[in-house]
């Protein structure tokens, strides 16, 4: 597949609390064919840990 399914963009950044739901969202994107782009970013709000992970659709050669 040369483009992401369901009209999704080729570049995505998923963000959210560092929990199982966030991990599932990233895992689902990988399952669709996205690849991780760089390392996750992590911050602490004073109350909770928030993570961000960039994903890209692989380039077709």
Rosetta silent file (secondary structure, phi, psi, omega in degrees, C-alpha in Angstrom):
SEQUENCE: XXXXXXXXXXXXXXXXXXXXXXXXXXXXXXXXXXXXXXXXXXXXXXXXXXXXXXXXXXXXX
SCORE:     score description
SCORE:     0.000 S_00000001
   1 L     0.000  126.005 -175.254    0.000    0.000    0.000 S_00000001
   2 L   -88.571  -16.119  177.875    1.583    3.292   -1.081 S_00000001
   3 L  -130.051  155.343  179.361   -0.588    5.571    1.069 S_00000001
   4 L   -62.886  152.544  179.425   -1.900    5.243    4.608 S_00000001
   5 H   -72.481  161.153  171.462   -5.355    3.709    5.041 S_00000001
   6 H    57.674   27.189  178.028   -8.525    5.647    5.791 S_00000001
   7 H    69.886   16.583  179.652   -7.111    8.956    4.531 S_00000001
   8 L   -69.086  152.607  178.902   -4.631    9.196    7.400 S_00000001
   9 L   -73.242  161.656  179.574   -1.627   11.522    6.930 S_00000001
  10 L   -77.044  -17.865  177.895    1.838   10.156    6.168 S_00000001
  11 E  -124.686  130.357  179.835    3.219   11.857    9.315 S_00000001
  12 E  -137.718  147.355  170.604    1.540   11.588   12.692 S_00000001
  13 E  -124.184  117.366  177.143    2.421   12.515   16.256 S_00000001
  14 E   -96.000  136.327  179.050    0.527   10.653   18.926 S_00000001
  15 E  -133.540  157.603  175.245    0.434   12.183   22.405 S_00000001
  16 E   161.220  178.901  176.428   -1.135   11.287   25.692 S_00000001
  17 E   -61.193  148.832  178.459   -0.620   10.039   29.221 S_00000001
  18 L   -76.890   86.413 -178.768    1.998    7.320   29.597 S_00000001
  19 L  -145.444 -178.914 -177.494   -0.432    4.452   29.991 S_00000001
  20 H   -62.878  -33.739  179.405   -1.632    1.278   28.297 S_00000001
  21 H   -62.978  -43.813  177.982   -4.066    3.219   26.101 S_00000001
  22 H   -62.479  -45.738  179.800   -1.242    5.290   24.623 S_00000001
  23 H   -60.230  -38.711  177.183    0.850    2.166   24.026 S_00000001
  24 H   -64.516  -40.939  179.264   -2.109    0.528   22.256 S_00000001
  25 H   -60.978  -44.100  178.243   -2.555    3.581   19.995 S_00000001
  26 H   -65.601  -44.012  179.705    1.105    3.438   18.954 S_00000001
  27 H   -61.550  -39.518  177.910    0.905   -0.343   18.493 S_00000001
  28 H   -64.254  -40.605  178.202   -2.219    0.016   16.325 S_00000001
  29 H   -63.495  -41.655  177.074   -0.469    2.584   14.109 S_00000001
  30 H   -62.902  -40.415  178.149    2.485    0.220   13.707 S_00000001
  31 H   -62.067  -30.249  177.248    0.023   -2.556   12.862 S_00000001
  32 H   -74.575  -19.851 -179.968   -1.419   -0.372   10.093 S_00000001
  33 L   124.563   -3.559  177.213    2.058   -0.023    8.577 S_00000001
  34 E   -69.492  156.888  175.601    3.471    3.142   10.180 S_00000001
  35 E  -120.322  146.514  176.529    7.062    3.180   11.402 S_00000001
  36 E   -62.616  142.089  178.124    8.424    4.923   14.484 S_00000001
  37 L  -122.218   97.994 -178.373   10.200    8.177   13.666 S_00000001
  38 L    79.997 -176.097 -179.830   12.785    8.943   16.318 S_00000001
  39 L   -86.494  158.448  176.128   12.550    8.385   20.021 S_00000001
  40 L   -69.575  153.320  172.590    9.529    9.231   22.133 S_00000001
  41 E  -103.651  142.205 -177.403    9.443   12.556   23.973 S_00000001
  42 E  -133.115  137.421  175.423    8.458   12.514   27.628 S_00000001
  43 E  -140.071  160.463  178.554    7.482   15.330   29.978 S_00000001
  44 E  -118.566  126.007 -176.270    6.083   15.620   33.481 S_00000001
  45 L   -86.663   -1.354 -172.541    3.255   18.071   34.125 S_00000001
  46 L    99.554  -17.561  178.041    3.658   18.057   37.879 S_00000001
  47 L  -127.471  -33.659 -177.322    0.855   15.503   38.088 S_00000001
  48 L  -148.521  162.979  177.362    1.357   13.004   35.278 S_00000001
  49 E   -93.136  129.429  177.995    3.791   11.829   32.617 S_00000001
  50 E  -115.224  135.513 -179.793    2.870   12.779   29.034 S_00000001
  51 E  -120.292  156.767  175.323    4.497   11.081   26.051 S_00000001
  52 E  -138.400  138.851  177.627    4.668   11.849   22.343 S_00000001
  53 E  -136.987  123.339  175.522    5.707    9.542   19.510 S_00000001
  54 E   -84.647  143.468  177.061    6.125   10.533   15.879 S_00000001
  55 E  -134.550  146.501  177.825    5.242    7.963   13.225 S_00000001
  56 E  -129.840  150.216  172.353    5.736    8.038    9.468 S_00000001
  57 E   -79.960  131.261 -177.266    4.323    6.061    6.588 S_00000001
  58 L   -62.730  139.412  178.149    7.229    4.261    4.899 S_00000001
  59 L   -70.503  138.668  177.090    8.375    5.738    1.587 S_00000001
  60 L   -93.590  127.601  179.512    7.782    3.496   -1.388 S_00000001
  61 L  -104.814    0.000    0.000   10.784    3.134   -3.658 S_00000001
